[in-house]
mmCIF file with all atom_site columns, C-alpha atoms in Angstrom:
data_model
loop_
_atom_site.group_PDB
_atom_site.id
_atom_site.type_symbol
_atom_site.label_atom_id
_atom_site.label_alt_id
_atom_site.label_comp_id
_atom_site.label_asym_id
_atom_site.label_entity_id
_atom_site.label_seq_id
_atom_site.pdbx_PDB_ins_code
_atom_site.Cartn_x
_atom_site.Cartn_y
_atom_site.Cartn_z
_atom_site.occupancy
_atom_site.B_iso_or_equiv
_atom_site.pdbx_formal_charge
_atom_site.auth_seq_id
_atom_site.auth_comp_id
_atom_site.auth_asym_id
_atom_site.auth_atom_id
_atom_site.pdbx_PDB_model_num
ATOM 1   C CA . MET A 1 1   ? 0.000   0.000   0.000   1.00 0.00 ? 1   MET A CA 1
ATOM 2   C CA . THR A 1 2   ? 1.339   3.406   -0.910  1.00 0.00 ? 2   THR A CA 1
ATOM 3   C CA . GLY A 1 3   ? 0.675   6.607   0.934   1.00 0.00 ? 3   GLY A CA 1
ATOM 4   C CA . ASP A 1 4   ? -0.694  7.334   4.362   1.00 0.00 ? 4   ASP A CA 1
ATOM 5   C CA . SER A 1 5   ? -3.639  5.087   5.197   1.00 0.00 ? 5   SER A CA 1
ATOM 6   C CA . SER A 1 6   ? -5.551  8.141   6.499   1.00 0.00 ? 6   SER A CA 1
ATOM 7   C CA . THR A 1 7   ? -5.295  9.834   3.084   1.00 0.00 ? 7   THR A CA 1
ATOM 8   C CA . PRO A 1 8   ? -7.889  8.613   0.592   1.00 0.00 ? 8   PRO A CA 1
ATOM 9   C CA . PRO A 1 9   ? -6.186  7.115   -2.447  1.00 0.00 ? 9   PRO A CA 1
ATOM 10  C CA . GLU A 1 10  ? -6.367  8.791   -5.824  1.00 0.00 ? 10  GLU A CA 1
ATOM 11  C CA . VAL A 1 11  ? -8.640  6.523   -7.863  1.00 0.00 ? 11  VAL A CA 1
ATOM 12  C CA . ARG A 1 12  ? -8.932  6.627   -11.626 1.00 0.00 ? 12  ARG A CA 1
ATOM 13  C CA . LEU A 1 13  ? -10.230 4.350   -14.353 1.00 0.00 ? 13  LEU A CA 1
ATOM 14  C CA . ARG A 1 14  ? -8.531  3.525   -17.630 1.00 0.00 ? 14  ARG A CA 1
ATOM 15  C CA . ARG A 1 15  ? -8.879  1.037   -20.448 1.00 0.00 ? 15  ARG A CA 1
ATOM 16  C CA . VAL A 1 16  ? -7.682  -2.470  -19.655 1.00 0.00 ? 16  VAL A CA 1
ATOM 17  C CA . GLU A 1 17  ? -4.150  -3.102  -20.912 1.00 0.00 ? 17  GLU A CA 1
ATOM 18  C CA . ASP A 1 18  ? -2.565  -6.493  -21.571 1.00 0.00 ? 18  ASP A CA 1
ATOM 19  C CA . ARG A 1 19  ? -0.226  -6.090  -18.588 1.00 0.00 ? 19  ARG A CA 1
ATOM 20  C CA . ASP A 1 20  ? -3.222  -5.691  -16.248 1.00 0.00 ? 20  ASP A CA 1
ATOM 21  C CA . ILE A 1 21  ? -4.423  -9.243  -16.851 1.00 0.00 ? 21  ILE A CA 1
ATOM 22  C CA . ASP A 1 22  ? -1.645  -10.801 -14.758 1.00 0.00 ? 22  ASP A CA 1
ATOM 23  C CA . VAL A 1 23  ? -2.570  -8.530  -11.838 1.00 0.00 ? 23  VAL A CA 1
ATOM 24  C CA . PHE A 1 24  ? -6.255  -9.434  -12.218 1.00 0.00 ? 24  PHE A CA 1
ATOM 25  C CA . PHE A 1 25  ? -5.314  -13.109 -12.285 1.00 0.00 ? 25  PHE A CA 1
ATOM 26  C CA . GLY A 1 26  ? -3.520  -12.721 -8.953  1.00 0.00 ? 26  GLY A CA 1
ATOM 27  C CA . HIS A 1 27  ? -6.528  -10.940 -7.450  1.00 0.00 ? 27  HIS A CA 1
ATOM 28  C CA . GLN A 1 28  ? -8.975  -13.695 -8.407  1.00 0.00 ? 28  GLN A CA 1
ATOM 29  C CA . ALA A 1 29  ? -6.542  -16.441 -7.384  1.00 0.00 ? 29  ALA A CA 1
ATOM 30  C CA . ASP A 1 30  ? -6.581  -15.171 -3.783  1.00 0.00 ? 30  ASP A CA 1
ATOM 31  C CA . PRO A 1 31  ? -8.662  -17.775 -1.911  1.00 0.00 ? 31  PRO A CA 1
ATOM 32  C CA . VAL A 1 32  ? -9.964  -15.249 0.640   1.00 0.00 ? 32  VAL A CA 1
ATOM 33  C CA . ALA A 1 33  ? -11.155 -12.889 -2.102  1.00 0.00 ? 33  ALA A CA 1
ATOM 34  C CA . ALA A 1 34  ? -12.678 -15.753 -4.109  1.00 0.00 ? 34  ALA A CA 1
ATOM 35  C CA . GLU A 1 35  ? -14.593 -16.908 -1.031  1.00 0.00 ? 35  GLU A CA 1
ATOM 36  C CA . MET A 1 36  ? -15.868 -13.386 -0.341  1.00 0.00 ? 36  MET A CA 1
ATOM 37  C CA . ALA A 1 37  ? -17.021 -12.990 -3.936  1.00 0.00 ? 37  ALA A CA 1
ATOM 38  C CA . ALA A 1 38  ? -18.371 -16.561 -3.938  1.00 0.00 ? 38  ALA A CA 1
ATOM 39  C CA . PHE A 1 39  ? -16.725 -17.036 -7.299  1.00 0.00 ? 39  PHE A CA 1
ATOM 40  C CA . PRO A 1 40  ? -14.313 -19.889 -7.938  1.00 0.00 ? 40  PRO A CA 1
ATOM 41  C CA . SER A 1 41  ? -10.835 -18.967 -9.109  1.00 0.00 ? 41  SER A CA 1
ATOM 42  C CA . ARG A 1 42  ? -9.941  -19.913 -12.677 1.00 0.00 ? 42  ARG A CA 1
ATOM 43  C CA . ASP A 1 43  ? -6.665  -21.478 -13.712 1.00 0.00 ? 43  ASP A CA 1
ATOM 44  C CA . ALA A 1 44  ? -4.367  -19.394 -15.919 1.00 0.00 ? 44  ALA A CA 1
ATOM 45  C CA . ALA A 1 45  ? -5.668  -20.783 -19.231 1.00 0.00 ? 45  ALA A CA 1
ATOM 46  C CA . GLN A 1 46  ? -9.345  -20.375 -18.246 1.00 0.00 ? 46  GLN A CA 1
ATOM 47  C CA . PHE A 1 47  ? -8.687  -16.870 -16.966 1.00 0.00 ? 47  PHE A CA 1
ATOM 48  C CA . ALA A 1 48  ? -6.838  -15.798 -20.131 1.00 0.00 ? 48  ALA A CA 1
ATOM 49  C CA . ALA A 1 49  ? -9.603  -17.224 -22.338 1.00 0.00 ? 49  ALA A CA 1
ATOM 50  C CA . HIS A 1 50  ? -12.280 -15.417 -20.294 1.00 0.00 ? 50  HIS A CA 1
ATOM 51  C CA . TRP A 1 51  ? -10.508 -12.061 -20.587 1.00 0.00 ? 51  TRP A CA 1
ATOM 52  C CA . THR A 1 52  ? -9.840  -12.538 -24.294 1.00 0.00 ? 52  THR A CA 1
ATOM 53  C CA . ARG A 1 53  ? -13.546 -13.206 -24.842 1.00 0.00 ? 53  ARG A CA 1
ATOM 54  C CA . ILE A 1 54  ? -14.890 -10.303 -22.769 1.00 0.00 ? 54  ILE A CA 1
ATOM 55  C CA . ARG A 1 55  ? -12.357 -7.814  -24.155 1.00 0.00 ? 55  ARG A CA 1
ATOM 56  C CA . ALA A 1 56  ? -13.500 -8.734  -27.682 1.00 0.00 ? 56  ALA A CA 1
ATOM 57  C CA . ASP A 1 57  ? -17.169 -8.016  -26.872 1.00 0.00 ? 57  ASP A CA 1
ATOM 58  C CA . ASP A 1 58  ? -17.988 -4.467  -28.002 1.00 0.00 ? 58  ASP A CA 1
ATOM 59  C CA . THR A 1 59  ? -21.046 -4.331  -25.735 1.00 0.00 ? 59  THR A CA 1
ATOM 60  C CA . THR A 1 60  ? -18.964 -4.885  -22.595 1.00 0.00 ? 60  THR A CA 1
ATOM 61  C CA . VAL A 1 61  ? -17.453 -1.872  -20.860 1.00 0.00 ? 61  VAL A CA 1
ATOM 62  C CA . LEU A 1 62  ? -14.266 -2.833  -18.986 1.00 0.00 ? 62  LEU A CA 1
ATOM 63  C CA . ARG A 1 63  ? -11.964 -0.590  -17.006 1.00 0.00 ? 63  ARG A CA 1
ATOM 64  C CA . THR A 1 64  ? -8.892  -1.048  -14.873 1.00 0.00 ? 64  THR A CA 1
ATOM 65  C CA . ILE A 1 65  ? -9.099  0.571   -11.453 1.00 0.00 ? 65  ILE A CA 1
ATOM 66  C CA . VAL A 1 66  ? -5.883  2.395   -10.587 1.00 0.00 ? 66  VAL A CA 1
ATOM 67  C CA . ALA A 1 67  ? -5.333  3.598   -7.017  1.00 0.00 ? 67  ALA A CA 1
ATOM 68  C CA . ASP A 1 68  ? -2.311  5.722   -6.173  1.00 0.00 ? 68  ASP A CA 1
ATOM 69  C CA . GLY A 1 69  ? -0.713  4.623   -9.440  1.00 0.00 ? 69  GLY A CA 1
ATOM 70  C CA . ARG A 1 70  ? -1.155  0.869   -8.839  1.00 0.00 ? 70  ARG A CA 1
ATOM 71  C CA . VAL A 1 71  ? -3.604  -1.521  -10.485 1.00 0.00 ? 71  VAL A CA 1
ATOM 72  C CA . ALA A 1 72  ? -6.130  -2.168  -7.721  1.00 0.00 ? 72  ALA A CA 1
ATOM 73  C CA . GLY A 1 73  ? -8.782  -4.103  -9.654  1.00 0.00 ? 73  GLY A CA 1
ATOM 74  C CA . ASN A 1 74  ? -11.269 -3.975  -12.469 1.00 0.00 ? 74  ASN A CA 1
ATOM 75  C CA . ILE A 1 75  ? -14.850 -2.938  -13.079 1.00 0.00 ? 75  ILE A CA 1
ATOM 76  C CA . GLY A 1 76  ? -17.184 -3.654  -15.930 1.00 0.00 ? 76  GLY A CA 1
ATOM 77  C CA . SER A 1 77  ? -20.713 -3.868  -17.244 1.00 0.00 ? 77  SER A CA 1
ATOM 78  C CA . TRP A 1 78  ? -22.347 -6.147  -19.780 1.00 0.00 ? 78  TRP A CA 1
ATOM 79  C CA . GLY A 1 79  ? -25.726 -7.207  -21.095 1.00 0.00 ? 79  GLY A CA 1
ATOM 80  C CA . GLN A 1 80  ? -27.228 -10.507 -19.994 1.00 0.00 ? 80  GLN A CA 1
ATOM 81  C CA . ASP A 1 81  ? -30.794 -11.830 -20.167 1.00 0.00 ? 81  ASP A CA 1
ATOM 82  C CA . GLY A 1 82  ? -32.177 -8.404  -21.045 1.00 0.00 ? 82  GLY A CA 1
ATOM 83  C CA . GLN A 1 83  ? -30.467 -6.618  -18.152 1.00 0.00 ? 83  GLN A CA 1
ATOM 84  C CA . ARG A 1 84  ? -27.366 -4.466  -17.857 1.00 0.00 ? 84  ARG A CA 1
ATOM 85  C CA . LEU A 1 85  ? -25.166 -6.072  -15.191 1.00 0.00 ? 85  LEU A CA 1
ATOM 86  C CA . LEU A 1 86  ? -22.243 -4.632  -13.302 1.00 0.00 ? 86  LEU A CA 1
ATOM 87  C CA . GLY A 1 87  ? -19.339 -6.283  -11.542 1.00 0.00 ? 87  GLY A CA 1
ATOM 88  C CA . TYR A 1 88  ? -16.033 -5.328  -9.982  1.00 0.00 ? 88  TYR A CA 1
ATOM 89  C CA . TRP A 1 89  ? -13.103 -7.026  -8.312  1.00 0.00 ? 89  TRP A CA 1
ATOM 90  C CA . ILE A 1 90  ? -10.680 -5.278  -5.993  1.00 0.00 ? 90  ILE A CA 1
ATOM 91  C CA . GLY A 1 91  ? -7.438  -6.946  -4.931  1.00 0.00 ? 91  GLY A CA 1
ATOM 92  C CA . ARG A 1 92  ? -7.581  -7.817  -1.241  1.00 0.00 ? 92  ARG A CA 1
ATOM 93  C CA . GLU A 1 93  ? -4.536  -5.679  -0.462  1.00 0.00 ? 93  GLU A CA 1
ATOM 94  C CA . HIS A 1 94  ? -6.684  -2.680  -1.469  1.00 0.00 ? 94  HIS A CA 1
ATOM 95  C CA . TRP A 1 95  ? -9.799  -3.501  0.579   1.00 0.00 ? 95  TRP A CA 1
ATOM 96  C CA . GLY A 1 96  ? -11.072 -1.077  3.191   1.00 0.00 ? 96  GLY A CA 1
ATOM 97  C CA . ARG A 1 97  ? -9.653  2.087   1.613   1.00 0.00 ? 97  ARG A CA 1
ATOM 98  C CA . GLY A 1 98  ? -12.730 3.330   -0.266  1.00 0.00 ? 98  GLY A CA 1
ATOM 99  C CA . ILE A 1 99  ? -11.310 2.336   -3.641  1.00 0.00 ? 99  ILE A CA 1
ATOM 100 C CA . ALA A 1 100 ? -14.325 0.296   -4.765  1.00 0.00 ? 100 ALA A CA 1
ATOM 101 C CA . THR A 1 101 ? -16.726 3.049   -3.688  1.00 0.00 ? 101 THR A CA 1
ATOM 102 C CA . ARG A 1 102 ? -14.835 5.737   -5.582  1.00 0.00 ? 102 ARG A CA 1
ATOM 103 C CA . ALA A 1 103 ? -14.257 3.542   -8.644  1.00 0.00 ? 103 ALA A CA 1
ATOM 104 C CA . LEU A 1 104 ? -17.937 2.612   -8.842  1.00 0.00 ? 104 LEU A CA 1
ATOM 105 C CA . ALA A 1 105 ? -19.021 6.248   -8.567  1.00 0.00 ? 105 ALA A CA 1
ATOM 106 C CA . ARG A 1 106 ? -16.656 7.193   -11.409 1.00 0.00 ? 106 ARG A CA 1
ATOM 107 C CA . PHE A 1 107 ? -17.727 4.240   -13.538 1.00 0.00 ? 107 PHE A CA 1
ATOM 108 C CA . LEU A 1 108 ? -21.405 5.095   -13.196 1.00 0.00 ? 108 LEU A CA 1
ATOM 109 C CA . ALA A 1 109 ? -20.813 8.800   -13.887 1.00 0.00 ? 109 ALA A CA 1
ATOM 110 C CA . GLU A 1 110 ? -18.312 8.474   -16.729 1.00 0.00 ? 110 GLU A CA 1
ATOM 111 C CA . GLU A 1 111 ? -18.556 5.043   -18.335 1.00 0.00 ? 111 GLU A CA 1
ATOM 112 C CA . GLU A 1 112 ? -21.981 3.404   -17.885 1.00 0.00 ? 112 GLU A CA 1
ATOM 113 C CA . PRO A 1 113 ? -24.983 5.610   -18.664 1.00 0.00 ? 113 PRO A CA 1
ATOM 114 C CA . VAL A 1 114 ? -27.525 2.777   -19.001 1.00 0.00 ? 114 VAL A CA 1
ATOM 115 C CA . ARG A 1 115 ? -30.154 2.506   -16.291 1.00 0.00 ? 115 ARG A CA 1
ATOM 116 C CA . PRO A 1 116 ? -31.327 0.374   -14.763 1.00 0.00 ? 116 PRO A CA 1
ATOM 117 C CA . VAL A 1 117 ? -28.102 -1.433  -13.989 1.00 0.00 ? 117 VAL A CA 1
ATOM 118 C CA . TYR A 1 118 ? -28.011 -4.521  -11.762 1.00 0.00 ? 118 TYR A CA 1
ATOM 119 C CA . ALA A 1 119 ? -25.452 -6.173  -9.518  1.00 0.00 ? 119 ALA A CA 1
ATOM 120 C CA . HIS A 1 120 ? -25.632 -9.635  -7.951  1.00 0.00 ? 120 HIS A CA 1
ATOM 121 C CA . VAL A 1 121 ? -23.889 -10.024 -4.594  1.00 0.00 ? 121 VAL A CA 1
ATOM 122 C CA . ALA A 1 122 ? -23.317 -13.101 -2.446  1.00 0.00 ? 122 ALA A CA 1
ATOM 123 C CA . VAL A 1 123 ? -25.418 -12.685 0.707   1.00 0.00 ? 123 VAL A CA 1
ATOM 124 C CA . HIS A 1 124 ? -22.313 -12.854 2.913   1.00 0.00 ? 124 HIS A CA 1
ATOM 125 C CA . ASN A 1 125 ? -20.456 -10.059 1.060   1.00 0.00 ? 125 ASN A CA 1
ATOM 126 C CA . ALA A 1 126 ? -21.411 -7.140  3.305   1.00 0.00 ? 126 ALA A CA 1
ATOM 127 C CA . GLY A 1 127 ? -18.564 -4.964  2.017   1.00 0.00 ? 127 GLY A CA 1
ATOM 128 C CA . SER A 1 128 ? -19.782 -5.091  -1.560  1.00 0.00 ? 128 SER A CA 1
ATOM 129 C CA . MET A 1 129 ? -23.340 -4.393  -0.448  1.00 0.00 ? 129 MET A CA 1
ATOM 130 C CA . ARG A 1 130 ? -22.151 -1.239  1.336   1.00 0.00 ? 130 ARG A CA 1
ATOM 131 C CA . VAL A 1 131 ? -20.279 -0.116  -1.795  1.00 0.00 ? 131 VAL A CA 1
ATOM 132 C CA . LEU A 1 132 ? -23.410 -0.528  -3.925  1.00 0.00 ? 132 LEU A CA 1
ATOM 133 C CA . GLU A 1 133 ? -25.656 1.230   -1.403  1.00 0.00 ? 133 GLU A CA 1
ATOM 134 C CA . LYS A 1 134 ? -23.279 4.220   -1.243  1.00 0.00 ? 134 LYS A CA 1
ATOM 135 C CA . ALA A 1 135 ? -23.648 4.498   -5.039  1.00 0.00 ? 135 ALA A CA 1
ATOM 136 C CA . GLY A 1 136 ? -27.438 4.594   -4.754  1.00 0.00 ? 136 GLY A CA 1
ATOM 137 C CA . PHE A 1 137 ? -28.245 0.940   -5.487  1.00 0.00 ? 137 PHE A CA 1
ATOM 138 C CA . ARG A 1 138 ? -31.096 -0.678  -3.583  1.00 0.00 ? 138 ARG A CA 1
ATOM 139 C CA . ARG A 1 139 ? -32.097 -4.287  -3.034  1.00 0.00 ? 139 ARG A CA 1
ATOM 140 C CA . ASP A 1 140 ? -34.436 -5.515  -5.764  1.00 0.00 ? 140 ASP A CA 1
ATOM 141 C CA . ARG A 1 141 ? -36.543 -7.980  -3.816  1.00 0.00 ? 141 ARG A CA 1
ATOM 142 C CA . GLU A 1 142 ? -39.012 -8.373  -6.682  1.00 0.00 ? 142 GLU A CA 1
ATOM 143 C CA . THR A 1 143 ? -36.278 -9.626  -9.030  1.00 0.00 ? 143 THR A CA 1
ATOM 144 C CA . GLU A 1 144 ? -34.926 -11.862 -6.251  1.00 0.00 ? 144 GLU A CA 1
ATOM 145 C CA . GLU A 1 145 ? -38.350 -13.479 -5.827  1.00 0.00 ? 145 GLU A CA 1
ATOM 146 C CA . HIS A 1 146 ? -38.388 -14.519 -9.480  1.00 0.00 ? 146 HIS A CA 1
ATOM 147 C CA . MET A 1 147 ? -34.848 -15.850 -9.656  1.00 0.00 ? 147 MET A CA 1
ATOM 148 C CA . PRO A 1 148 ? -34.349 -19.599 -9.918  1.00 0.00 ? 148 PRO A CA 1
ATOM 149 C CA . PRO A 1 149 ? -32.270 -21.257 -7.201  1.00 0.00 ? 149 PRO A CA 1
ATOM 150 C CA . PRO A 1 150 ? -28.580 -20.637 -7.863  1.00 0.00 ? 150 PRO A CA 1
ATOM 151 C CA . ASP A 1 151 ? -26.785 -23.388 -9.779  1.00 0.00 ? 151 ASP A CA 1
ATOM 152 C CA . ASP A 1 152 ? -23.771 -23.079 -7.493  1.00 0.00 ? 152 ASP A CA 1
ATOM 153 C CA . GLY A 1 153 ? -25.823 -23.105 -4.277  1.00 0.00 ? 153 GLY A CA 1
ATOM 154 C CA . VAL A 1 154 ? -24.604 -19.622 -3.283  1.00 0.00 ? 154 VAL A CA 1
ATOM 155 C CA . PRO A 1 155 ? -27.542 -17.372 -2.408  1.00 0.00 ? 155 PRO A CA 1
ATOM 156 C CA . GLU A 1 156 ? -27.382 -13.860 -3.846  1.00 0.00 ? 156 GLU A CA 1
ATOM 157 C CA . PHE A 1 157 ? -29.027 -10.513 -3.360  1.00 0.00 ? 157 PHE A CA 1
ATOM 158 C CA . VAL A 1 158 ? -29.834 -8.407  -6.413  1.00 0.00 ? 158 VAL A CA 1
ATOM 159 C CA . PHE A 1 159 ? -29.183 -4.683  -6.299  1.00 0.00 ? 159 PHE A CA 1
ATOM 160 C CA . VAL A 1 160 ? -30.450 -2.169  -8.853  1.00 0.00 ? 160 VAL A CA 1
ATOM 161 C CA . LEU A 1 161 ? -29.767 1.447   -9.703  1.00 0.00 ? 161 LEU A CA 1
ATOM 162 C CA . GLY A 1 162 ? -32.238 3.509   -11.668 1.00 0.00 ? 162 GLY A CA 1
ATOM 163 C CA . ALA A 1 163 ? -35.277 1.259   -11.808 1.00 0.00 ? 163 ALA A CA 1
#
């Protein structure tokens, strides 16, 4: 971590560069972070294939989150089943510094104009829920009621902005 922990980090977004992918791979390979996100880590080949595919999709908006000059994570939005979905991943070494909150606010203001936009969050991921709520998202209980049981057995909450 760079800088004084009492000073909020400078957070900016930029296009994803090839060199970022290795950093993202390390973030998602962290077992603590994967458990919090309730998303299984991919091996290197699976991860590279995933990023190649999503970077080639012109309807997906992907950005690298840079905090105090270091790659801290990624954020993106995409269309799925008639909804605009949003997701982000912050490296664990950057948790608790307001980076996700500031990155999400920037992303929504500068990169993703579509509303409504939805985010699915594992029910145990209180930190991510707080980030979404600070950005104006609210629980969408109606959508949750109509969701099929999760294939992976991990219950989720659905949050929405602008509906």
